[in-house]
Short mmCIF file of C-alpha atoms in Angstrom, two decimals:
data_model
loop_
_atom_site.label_atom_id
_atom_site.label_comp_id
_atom_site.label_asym_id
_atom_site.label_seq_id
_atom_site.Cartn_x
_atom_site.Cartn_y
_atom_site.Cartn_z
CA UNK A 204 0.00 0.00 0.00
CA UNK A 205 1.42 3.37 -1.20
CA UNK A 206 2.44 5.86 2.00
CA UNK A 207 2.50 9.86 1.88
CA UNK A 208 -1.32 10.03 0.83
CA UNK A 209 -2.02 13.86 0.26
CA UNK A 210 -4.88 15.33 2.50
CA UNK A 211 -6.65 16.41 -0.43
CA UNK A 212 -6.97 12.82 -1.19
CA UNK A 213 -8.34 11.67 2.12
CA UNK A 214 -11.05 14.49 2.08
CA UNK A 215 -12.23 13.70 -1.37
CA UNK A 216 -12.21 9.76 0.10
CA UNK A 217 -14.62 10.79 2.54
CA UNK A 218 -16.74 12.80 -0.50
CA UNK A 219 -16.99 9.61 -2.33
CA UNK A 220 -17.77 7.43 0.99
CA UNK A 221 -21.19 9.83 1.10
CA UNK A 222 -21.90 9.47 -2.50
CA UNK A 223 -21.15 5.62 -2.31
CA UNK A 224 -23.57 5.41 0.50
CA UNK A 225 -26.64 7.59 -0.88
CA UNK A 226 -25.85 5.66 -4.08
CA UNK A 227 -26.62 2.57 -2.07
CA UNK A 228 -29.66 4.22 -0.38
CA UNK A 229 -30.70 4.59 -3.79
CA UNK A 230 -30.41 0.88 -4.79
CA UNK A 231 -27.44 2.10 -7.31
CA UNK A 232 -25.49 -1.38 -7.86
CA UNK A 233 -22.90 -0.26 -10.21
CA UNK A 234 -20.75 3.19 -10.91
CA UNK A 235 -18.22 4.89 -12.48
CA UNK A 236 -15.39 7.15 -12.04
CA UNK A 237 -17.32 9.77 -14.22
CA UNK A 238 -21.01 8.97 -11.91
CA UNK A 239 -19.24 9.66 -8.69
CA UNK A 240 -17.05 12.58 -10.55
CA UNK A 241 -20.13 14.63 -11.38
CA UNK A 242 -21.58 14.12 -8.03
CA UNK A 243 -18.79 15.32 -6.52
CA UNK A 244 -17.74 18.22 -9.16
CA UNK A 245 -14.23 16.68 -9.76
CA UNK A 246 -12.83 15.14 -12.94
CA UNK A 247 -13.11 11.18 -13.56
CA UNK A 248 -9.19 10.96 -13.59
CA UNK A 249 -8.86 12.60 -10.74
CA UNK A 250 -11.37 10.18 -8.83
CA UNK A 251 -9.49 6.88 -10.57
CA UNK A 252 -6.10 8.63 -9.72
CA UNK A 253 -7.56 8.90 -5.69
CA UNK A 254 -8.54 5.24 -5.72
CA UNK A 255 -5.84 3.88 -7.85
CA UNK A 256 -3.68 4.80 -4.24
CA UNK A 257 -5.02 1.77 -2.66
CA UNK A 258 -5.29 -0.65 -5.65
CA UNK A 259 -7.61 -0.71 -7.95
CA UNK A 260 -11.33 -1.43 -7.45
CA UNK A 261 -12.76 -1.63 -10.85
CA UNK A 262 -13.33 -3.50 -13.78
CA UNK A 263 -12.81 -2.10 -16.55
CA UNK A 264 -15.83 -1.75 -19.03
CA UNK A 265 -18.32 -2.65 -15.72
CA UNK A 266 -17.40 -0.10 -13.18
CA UNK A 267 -17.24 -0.35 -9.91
CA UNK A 268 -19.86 -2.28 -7.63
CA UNK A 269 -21.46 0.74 -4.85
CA UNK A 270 -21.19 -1.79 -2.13
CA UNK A 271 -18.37 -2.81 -2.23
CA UNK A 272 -16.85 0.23 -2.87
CA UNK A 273 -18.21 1.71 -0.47
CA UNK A 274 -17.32 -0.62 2.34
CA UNK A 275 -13.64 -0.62 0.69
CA UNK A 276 -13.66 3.51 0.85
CA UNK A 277 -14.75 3.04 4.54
CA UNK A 278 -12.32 0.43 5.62
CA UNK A 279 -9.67 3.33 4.16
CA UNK A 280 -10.76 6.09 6.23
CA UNK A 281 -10.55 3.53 9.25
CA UNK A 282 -14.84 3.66 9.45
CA UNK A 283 -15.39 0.53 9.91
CA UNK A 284 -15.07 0.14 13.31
CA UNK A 285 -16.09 2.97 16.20
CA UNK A 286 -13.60 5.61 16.98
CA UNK A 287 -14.26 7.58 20.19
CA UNK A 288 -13.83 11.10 20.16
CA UNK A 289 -13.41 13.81 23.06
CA UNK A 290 -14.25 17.53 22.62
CA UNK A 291 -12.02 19.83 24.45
CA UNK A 292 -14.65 23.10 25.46
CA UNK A 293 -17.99 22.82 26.26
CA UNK A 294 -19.21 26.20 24.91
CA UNK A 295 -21.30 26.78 22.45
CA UNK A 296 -19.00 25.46 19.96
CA UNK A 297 -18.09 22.39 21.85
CA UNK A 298 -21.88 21.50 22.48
CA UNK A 299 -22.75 22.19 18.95
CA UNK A 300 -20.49 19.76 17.62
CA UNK A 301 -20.92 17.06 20.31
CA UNK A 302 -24.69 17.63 19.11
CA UNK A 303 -23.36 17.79 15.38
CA UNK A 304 -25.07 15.14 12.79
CA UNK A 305 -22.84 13.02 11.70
CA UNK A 306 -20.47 13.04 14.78
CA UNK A 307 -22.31 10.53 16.67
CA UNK A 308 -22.99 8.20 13.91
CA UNK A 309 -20.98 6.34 11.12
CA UNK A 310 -17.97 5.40 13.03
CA UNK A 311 -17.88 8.34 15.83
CA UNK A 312 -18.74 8.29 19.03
CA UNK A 313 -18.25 11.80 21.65
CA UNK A 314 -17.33 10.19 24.68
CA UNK A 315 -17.54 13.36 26.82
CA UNK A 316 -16.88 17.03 26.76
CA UNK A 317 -13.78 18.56 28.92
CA UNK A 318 -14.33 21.87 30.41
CA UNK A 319 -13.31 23.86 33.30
CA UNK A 320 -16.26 25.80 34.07
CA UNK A 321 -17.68 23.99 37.54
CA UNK A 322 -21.04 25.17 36.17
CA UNK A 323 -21.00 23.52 33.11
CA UNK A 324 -18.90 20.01 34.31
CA UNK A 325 -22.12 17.35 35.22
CA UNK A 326 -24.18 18.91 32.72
CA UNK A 327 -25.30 16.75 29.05
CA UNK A 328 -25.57 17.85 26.06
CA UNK A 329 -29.00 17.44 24.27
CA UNK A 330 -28.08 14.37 22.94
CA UNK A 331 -26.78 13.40 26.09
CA UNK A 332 -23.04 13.71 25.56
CA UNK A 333 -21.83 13.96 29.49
CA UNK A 334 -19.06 17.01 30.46
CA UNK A 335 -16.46 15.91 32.36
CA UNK A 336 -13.93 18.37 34.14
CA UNK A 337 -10.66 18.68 32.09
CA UNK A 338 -8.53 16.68 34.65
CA UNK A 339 -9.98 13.65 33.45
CA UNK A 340 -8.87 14.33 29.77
CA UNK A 341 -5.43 11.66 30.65
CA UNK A 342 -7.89 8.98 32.19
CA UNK A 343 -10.53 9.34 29.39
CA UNK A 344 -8.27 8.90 27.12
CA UNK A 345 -6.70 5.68 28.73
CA UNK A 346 -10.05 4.13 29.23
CA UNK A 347 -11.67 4.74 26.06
CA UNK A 348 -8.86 4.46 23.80
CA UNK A 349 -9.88 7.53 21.98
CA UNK A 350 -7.40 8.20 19.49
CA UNK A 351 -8.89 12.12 18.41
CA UNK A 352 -10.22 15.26 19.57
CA UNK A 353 -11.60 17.92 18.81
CA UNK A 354 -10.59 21.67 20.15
CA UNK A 355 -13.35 24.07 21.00
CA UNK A 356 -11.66 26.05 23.19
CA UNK A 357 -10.36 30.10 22.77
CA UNK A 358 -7.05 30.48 20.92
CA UNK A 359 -5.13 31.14 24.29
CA UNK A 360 -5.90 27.78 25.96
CA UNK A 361 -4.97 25.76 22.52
CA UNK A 362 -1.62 25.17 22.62
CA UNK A 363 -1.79 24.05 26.03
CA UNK A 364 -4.91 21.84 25.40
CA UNK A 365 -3.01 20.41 22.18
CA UNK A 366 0.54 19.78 24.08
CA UNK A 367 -1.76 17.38 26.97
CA UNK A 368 -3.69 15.69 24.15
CA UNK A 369 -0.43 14.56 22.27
CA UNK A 370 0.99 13.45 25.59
CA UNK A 371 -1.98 11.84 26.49
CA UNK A 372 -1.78 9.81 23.17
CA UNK A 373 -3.99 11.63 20.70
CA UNK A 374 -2.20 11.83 17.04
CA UNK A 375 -5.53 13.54 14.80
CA UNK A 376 -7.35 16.57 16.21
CA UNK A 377 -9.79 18.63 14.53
CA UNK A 378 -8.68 22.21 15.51
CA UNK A 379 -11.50 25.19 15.56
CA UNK A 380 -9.27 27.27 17.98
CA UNK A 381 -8.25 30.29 15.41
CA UNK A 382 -4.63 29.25 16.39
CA UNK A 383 -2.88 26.73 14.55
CA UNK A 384 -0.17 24.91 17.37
CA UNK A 385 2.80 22.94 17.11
CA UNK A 386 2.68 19.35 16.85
CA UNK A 387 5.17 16.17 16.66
CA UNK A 388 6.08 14.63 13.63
CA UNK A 389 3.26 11.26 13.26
CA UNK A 390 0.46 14.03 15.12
CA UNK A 391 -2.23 14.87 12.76
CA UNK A 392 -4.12 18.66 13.29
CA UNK A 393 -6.64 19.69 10.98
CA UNK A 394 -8.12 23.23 11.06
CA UNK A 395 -11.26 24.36 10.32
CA UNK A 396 -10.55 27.78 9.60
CA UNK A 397 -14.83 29.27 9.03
CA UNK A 398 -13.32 32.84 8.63
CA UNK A 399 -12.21 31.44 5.41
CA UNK A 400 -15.40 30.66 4.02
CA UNK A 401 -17.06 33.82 4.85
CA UNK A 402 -13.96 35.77 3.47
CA UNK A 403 -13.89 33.83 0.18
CA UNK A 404 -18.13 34.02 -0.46
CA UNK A 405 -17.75 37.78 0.08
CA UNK A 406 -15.95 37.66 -2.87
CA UNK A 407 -18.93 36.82 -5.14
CA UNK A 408 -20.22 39.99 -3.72
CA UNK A 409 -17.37 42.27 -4.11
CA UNK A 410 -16.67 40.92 -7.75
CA UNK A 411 -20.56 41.96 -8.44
CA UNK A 412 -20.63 45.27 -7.27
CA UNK A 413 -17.05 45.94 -9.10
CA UNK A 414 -19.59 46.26 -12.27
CA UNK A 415 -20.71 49.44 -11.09
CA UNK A 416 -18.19 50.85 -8.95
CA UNK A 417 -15.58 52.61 -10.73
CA UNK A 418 -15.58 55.91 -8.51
CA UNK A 419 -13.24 54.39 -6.13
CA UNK A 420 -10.59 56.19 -8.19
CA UNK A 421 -12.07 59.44 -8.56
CA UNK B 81 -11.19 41.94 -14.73
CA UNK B 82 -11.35 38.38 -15.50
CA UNK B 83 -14.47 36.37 -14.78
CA UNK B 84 -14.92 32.98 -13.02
CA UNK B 85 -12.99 32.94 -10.68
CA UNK B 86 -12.00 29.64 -9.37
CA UNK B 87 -14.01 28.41 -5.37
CA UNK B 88 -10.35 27.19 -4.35
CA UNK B 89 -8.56 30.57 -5.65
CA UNK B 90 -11.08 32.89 -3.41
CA UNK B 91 -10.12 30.40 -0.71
CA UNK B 92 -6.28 30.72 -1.28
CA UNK B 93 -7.05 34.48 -1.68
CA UNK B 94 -8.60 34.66 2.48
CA UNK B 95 -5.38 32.70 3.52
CA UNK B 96 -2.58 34.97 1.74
CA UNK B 97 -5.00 37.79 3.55
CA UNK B 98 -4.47 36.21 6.74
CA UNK B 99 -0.59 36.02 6.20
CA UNK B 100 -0.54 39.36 5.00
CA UNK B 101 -2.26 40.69 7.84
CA UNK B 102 0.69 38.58 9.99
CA UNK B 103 3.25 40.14 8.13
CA UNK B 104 1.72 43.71 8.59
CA UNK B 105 1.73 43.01 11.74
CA UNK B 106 4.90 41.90 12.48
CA UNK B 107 6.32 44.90 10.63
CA UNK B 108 7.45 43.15 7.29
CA UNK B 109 7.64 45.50 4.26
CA UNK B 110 8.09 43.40 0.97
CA UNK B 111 7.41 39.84 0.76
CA UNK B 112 7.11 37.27 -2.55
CA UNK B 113 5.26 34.66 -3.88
CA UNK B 114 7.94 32.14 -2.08
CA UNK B 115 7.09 33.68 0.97
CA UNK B 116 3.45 33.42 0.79
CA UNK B 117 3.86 30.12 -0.64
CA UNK B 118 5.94 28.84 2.00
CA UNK B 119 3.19 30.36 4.97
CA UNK B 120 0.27 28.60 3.27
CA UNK B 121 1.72 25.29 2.35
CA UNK B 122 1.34 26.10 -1.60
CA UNK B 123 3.57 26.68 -4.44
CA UNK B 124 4.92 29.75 -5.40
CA UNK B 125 3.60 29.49 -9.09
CA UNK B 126 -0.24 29.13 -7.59
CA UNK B 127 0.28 32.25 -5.44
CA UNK B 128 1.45 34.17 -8.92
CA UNK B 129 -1.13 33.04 -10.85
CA UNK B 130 -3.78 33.72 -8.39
CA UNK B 131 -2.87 36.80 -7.85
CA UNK B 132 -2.26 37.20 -11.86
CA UNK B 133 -6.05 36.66 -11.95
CA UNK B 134 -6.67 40.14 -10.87
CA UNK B 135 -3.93 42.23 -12.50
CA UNK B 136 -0.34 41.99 -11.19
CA UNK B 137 0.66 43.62 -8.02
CA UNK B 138 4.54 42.36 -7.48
CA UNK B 139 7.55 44.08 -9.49
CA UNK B 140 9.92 41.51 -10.47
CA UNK B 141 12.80 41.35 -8.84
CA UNK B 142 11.71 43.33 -5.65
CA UNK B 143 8.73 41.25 -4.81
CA UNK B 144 5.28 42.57 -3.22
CA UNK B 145 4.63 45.56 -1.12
CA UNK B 146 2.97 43.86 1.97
CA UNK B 147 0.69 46.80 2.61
CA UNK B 148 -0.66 47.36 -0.71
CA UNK B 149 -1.08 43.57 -1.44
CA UNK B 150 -2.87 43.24 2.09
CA UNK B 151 -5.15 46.28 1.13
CA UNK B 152 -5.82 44.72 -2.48
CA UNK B 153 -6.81 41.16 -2.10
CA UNK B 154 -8.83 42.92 1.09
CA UNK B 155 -10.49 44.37 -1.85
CA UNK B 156 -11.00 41.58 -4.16
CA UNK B 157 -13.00 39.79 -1.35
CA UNK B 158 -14.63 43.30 -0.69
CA UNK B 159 -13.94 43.50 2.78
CA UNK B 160 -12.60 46.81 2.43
CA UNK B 161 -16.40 47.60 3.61
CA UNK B 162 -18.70 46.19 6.31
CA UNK B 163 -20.70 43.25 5.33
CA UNK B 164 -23.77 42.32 7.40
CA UNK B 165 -24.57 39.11 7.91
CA UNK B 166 -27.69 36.91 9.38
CA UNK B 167 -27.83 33.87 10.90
CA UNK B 168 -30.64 31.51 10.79
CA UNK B 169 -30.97 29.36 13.49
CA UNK B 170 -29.49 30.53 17.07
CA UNK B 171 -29.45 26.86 18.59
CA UNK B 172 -25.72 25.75 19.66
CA UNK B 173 -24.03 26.16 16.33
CA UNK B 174 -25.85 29.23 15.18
CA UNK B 175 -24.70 30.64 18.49
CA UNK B 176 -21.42 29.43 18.58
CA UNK B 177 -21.36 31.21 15.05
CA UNK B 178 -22.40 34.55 16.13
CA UNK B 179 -20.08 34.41 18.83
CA UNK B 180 -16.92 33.08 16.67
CA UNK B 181 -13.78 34.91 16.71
CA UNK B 182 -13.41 36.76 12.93
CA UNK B 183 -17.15 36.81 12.18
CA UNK B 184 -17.81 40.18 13.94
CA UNK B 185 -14.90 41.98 12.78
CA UNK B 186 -12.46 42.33 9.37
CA UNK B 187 -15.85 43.24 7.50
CA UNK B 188 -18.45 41.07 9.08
CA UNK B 189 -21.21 42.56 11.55
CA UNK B 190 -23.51 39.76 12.74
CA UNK B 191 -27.01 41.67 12.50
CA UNK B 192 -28.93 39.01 14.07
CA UNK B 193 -30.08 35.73 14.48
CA UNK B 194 -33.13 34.26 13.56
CA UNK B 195 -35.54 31.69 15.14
CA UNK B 196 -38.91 30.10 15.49
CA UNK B 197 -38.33 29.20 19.68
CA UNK B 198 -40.15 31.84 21.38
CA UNK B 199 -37.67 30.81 24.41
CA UNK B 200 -35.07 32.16 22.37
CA UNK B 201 -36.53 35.32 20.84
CA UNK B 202 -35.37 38.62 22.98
CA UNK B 203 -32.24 36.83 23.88
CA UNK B 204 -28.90 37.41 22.89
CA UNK B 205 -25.34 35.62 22.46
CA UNK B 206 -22.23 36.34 24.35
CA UNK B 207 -21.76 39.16 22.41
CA UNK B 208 -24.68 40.69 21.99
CA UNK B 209 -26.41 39.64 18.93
CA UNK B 210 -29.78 39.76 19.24
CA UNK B 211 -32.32 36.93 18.67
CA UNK B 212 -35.39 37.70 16.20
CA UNK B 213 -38.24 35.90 14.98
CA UNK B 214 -37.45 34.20 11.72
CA UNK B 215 -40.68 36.23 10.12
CA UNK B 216 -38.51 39.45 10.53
CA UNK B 217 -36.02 37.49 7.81
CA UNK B 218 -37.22 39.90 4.78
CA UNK B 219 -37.54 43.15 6.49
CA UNK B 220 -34.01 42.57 8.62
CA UNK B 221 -32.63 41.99 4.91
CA UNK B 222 -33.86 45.32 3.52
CA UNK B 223 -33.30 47.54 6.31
CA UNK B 224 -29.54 46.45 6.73
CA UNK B 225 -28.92 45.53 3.27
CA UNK B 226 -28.15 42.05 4.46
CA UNK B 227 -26.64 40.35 1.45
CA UNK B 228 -24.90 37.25 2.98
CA UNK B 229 -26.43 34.67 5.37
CA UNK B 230 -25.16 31.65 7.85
CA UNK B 231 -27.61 28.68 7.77
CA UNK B 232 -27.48 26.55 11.35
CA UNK B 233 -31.17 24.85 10.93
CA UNK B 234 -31.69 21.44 11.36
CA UNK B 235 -31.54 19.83 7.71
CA UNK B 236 -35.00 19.46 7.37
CA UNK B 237 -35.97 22.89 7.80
CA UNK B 238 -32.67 24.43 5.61
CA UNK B 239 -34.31 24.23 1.93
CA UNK B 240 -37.25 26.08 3.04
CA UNK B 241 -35.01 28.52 4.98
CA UNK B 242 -32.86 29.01 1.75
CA UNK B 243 -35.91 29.43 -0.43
CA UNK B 244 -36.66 32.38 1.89
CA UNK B 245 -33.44 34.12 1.67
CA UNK B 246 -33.04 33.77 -1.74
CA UNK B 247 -36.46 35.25 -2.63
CA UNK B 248 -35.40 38.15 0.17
CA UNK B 249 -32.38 38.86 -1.95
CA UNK B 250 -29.64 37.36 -0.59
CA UNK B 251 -26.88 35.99 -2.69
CA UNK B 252 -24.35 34.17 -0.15
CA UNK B 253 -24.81 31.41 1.98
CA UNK B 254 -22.35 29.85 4.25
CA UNK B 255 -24.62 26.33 5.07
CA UNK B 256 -23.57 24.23 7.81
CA UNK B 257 -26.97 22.19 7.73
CA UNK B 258 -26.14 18.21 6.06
CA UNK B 259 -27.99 18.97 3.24
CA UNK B 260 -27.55 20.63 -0.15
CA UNK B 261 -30.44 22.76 -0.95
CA UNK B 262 -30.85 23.98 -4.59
CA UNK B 263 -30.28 27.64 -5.24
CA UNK B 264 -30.57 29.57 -8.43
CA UNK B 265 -27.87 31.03 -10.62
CA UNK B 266 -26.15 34.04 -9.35
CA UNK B 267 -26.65 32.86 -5.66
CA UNK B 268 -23.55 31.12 -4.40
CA UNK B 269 -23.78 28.32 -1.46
CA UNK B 270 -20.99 27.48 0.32
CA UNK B 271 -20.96 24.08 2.28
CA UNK B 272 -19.35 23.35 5.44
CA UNK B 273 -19.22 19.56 5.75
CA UNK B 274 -17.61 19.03 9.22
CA UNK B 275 -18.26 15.25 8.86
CA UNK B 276 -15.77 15.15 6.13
CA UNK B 277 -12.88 17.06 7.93
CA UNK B 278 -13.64 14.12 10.68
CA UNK B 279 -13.40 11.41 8.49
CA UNK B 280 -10.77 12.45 6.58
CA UNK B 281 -8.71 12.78 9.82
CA UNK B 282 -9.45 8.85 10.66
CA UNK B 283 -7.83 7.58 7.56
CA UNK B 284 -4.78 8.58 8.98
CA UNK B 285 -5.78 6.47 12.20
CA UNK B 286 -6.40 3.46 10.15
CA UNK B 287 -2.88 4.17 7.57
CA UNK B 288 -0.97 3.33 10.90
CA UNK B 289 -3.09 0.48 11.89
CA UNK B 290 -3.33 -1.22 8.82
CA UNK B 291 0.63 -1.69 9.75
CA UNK B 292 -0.14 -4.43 12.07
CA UNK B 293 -3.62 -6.14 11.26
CA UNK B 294 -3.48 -7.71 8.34
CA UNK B 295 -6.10 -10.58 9.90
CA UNK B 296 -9.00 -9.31 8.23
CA UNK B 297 -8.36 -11.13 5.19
CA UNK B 298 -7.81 -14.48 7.85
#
């Protein structure tokens, strides 16, 4: 099995897992690299090129069989089995995500919040997930074998939160602190950086108004 | 000016803001596309010919004026001007939202956030945006010249919602709900799929495993 796969490639894995699965929903049997292309607005080479990293699943002429596919796609992205997650913050952010669709189900599971606010630790989130004060994050860990986290806490209390995560054991955390800290070699941080996405839709805007606005250099 | 523009190059173009805004900061003067490059994990040759899409800004041989690049690709995404924005839904995400660092300031000004809960309605987040009744969506649109929205509904409820804000004017959507509601031209939707950023994080989890456990096939 090839090594060094590019994080594009695992994201658009996880695009093609969803497709695979409301393919299957949709009693789809067969597919193609073009099919699951043009769901996903990418280019048919580009989706053989992704899968052709971990062998090839098609035949050529038939396509590929949505089932198994699908299965093989989530036996990549290590879904077929649970992974338990913790959520560092237990603010708004934190409880939205423990609450988040999707996080709970098809391979996750939020084992608990971590906070530090006495008035929050006991409390559930509406879907029940318990917070637990942030002392516990070493024994959680240990006892649940969760392998990643995700950071929901202010930029100043990141770094620190990341640095007793990676000693505790955790190598992939899903980062929403607007801070982006060190980590080991073998540690795995992803940031979700939603400033981005607001800053790059206003362009639509800007580049629509530019039609009529030439007094800026008057 | 040249037209359609790339989704990933209005991206690229709110992270070389970001780094710009560093350098600024930090008191840097001139900077290049190796630079930039080098800060955003791309190659130099994408940051040129991004930034070739809107005219050239860099003299060759001396590089970019940090300052002046900052204030023009501020200007492409036309946040050289404030930008109100609603949010619909002020559950936990649509609170967390309002309340995120970077969406009340560098152009955006949360107006306010919109719901059906009558236990919600008169409140307001951390920060002080207020919580309205969703039927004030079209007249909080025209009175603040709201042009870009944040949708945090459940998915059920988000085409409906969109359907609204389209017909109210507005022509950017950030959507976090799991669902992928149809919009007419000239309205751009952007989607934030936190499931995939999840997943894509556990195939690294199951690269390293699949070192050791090669008993499935037993």
């Amino acid at each position: 099995m090839e090594r060094q796969v590019p994080e594009p490639t695992t994201r658009r894995l996880s695009l093609y897992l969803r497709v695979l699965a409301d393919m299957e929903a949709g009693e789809v049997e067969t597919t193609s690299s073009e099919q699951i292309a043009r769901r996903c607005n990418l280019n048919p080479a580009q989706v053989r090129k992704d899968l052709a990293h971990f062998g090839g699943f098609g035949i050529r002429g038939v396509g590929y069989d949505v089932a198994g596919l699908r299965q093989a796609v989530a036996g990549i992205l290590g879904l077929d089995r649970e992974r338990p997650v913790l959520i560092v913050g237990a603010g708004n952010l934190g409880s939205a995500l423990a609450d988040y669709p999707g996080f709970n189900t098809g391979g996750f599971r939020i084992v608990a919040l971590l906070d530090i606010d006495p008035a929050k630790i006991g409390t559930r989130t509406r879907r029940g997930a318990p917070v637990c004060p942030l002392e516990q994050l070493e024994d959680l860990v240990a006892k649940h074998g969760v392998e990643m986290a995700i950071i929901a806490v202010p930029a100043p209390a990141a770094p620190e939160v990341v640095d007793r995560l990676v000693a505790a054991g955790i190598r992939t955390v899903l980062n929403f602190a607007p801070v982006r800290p060190v980590v080991p070699d073998g540690v795995h941080v992803r940031h979700v950086d939603l400033k981005v996405e607001l800053e790059s839709l206003s362009f639509f805007l800007a580049e629509d108004e530019g039609d009529g606005e030439e007094e800026e250099d008057a």
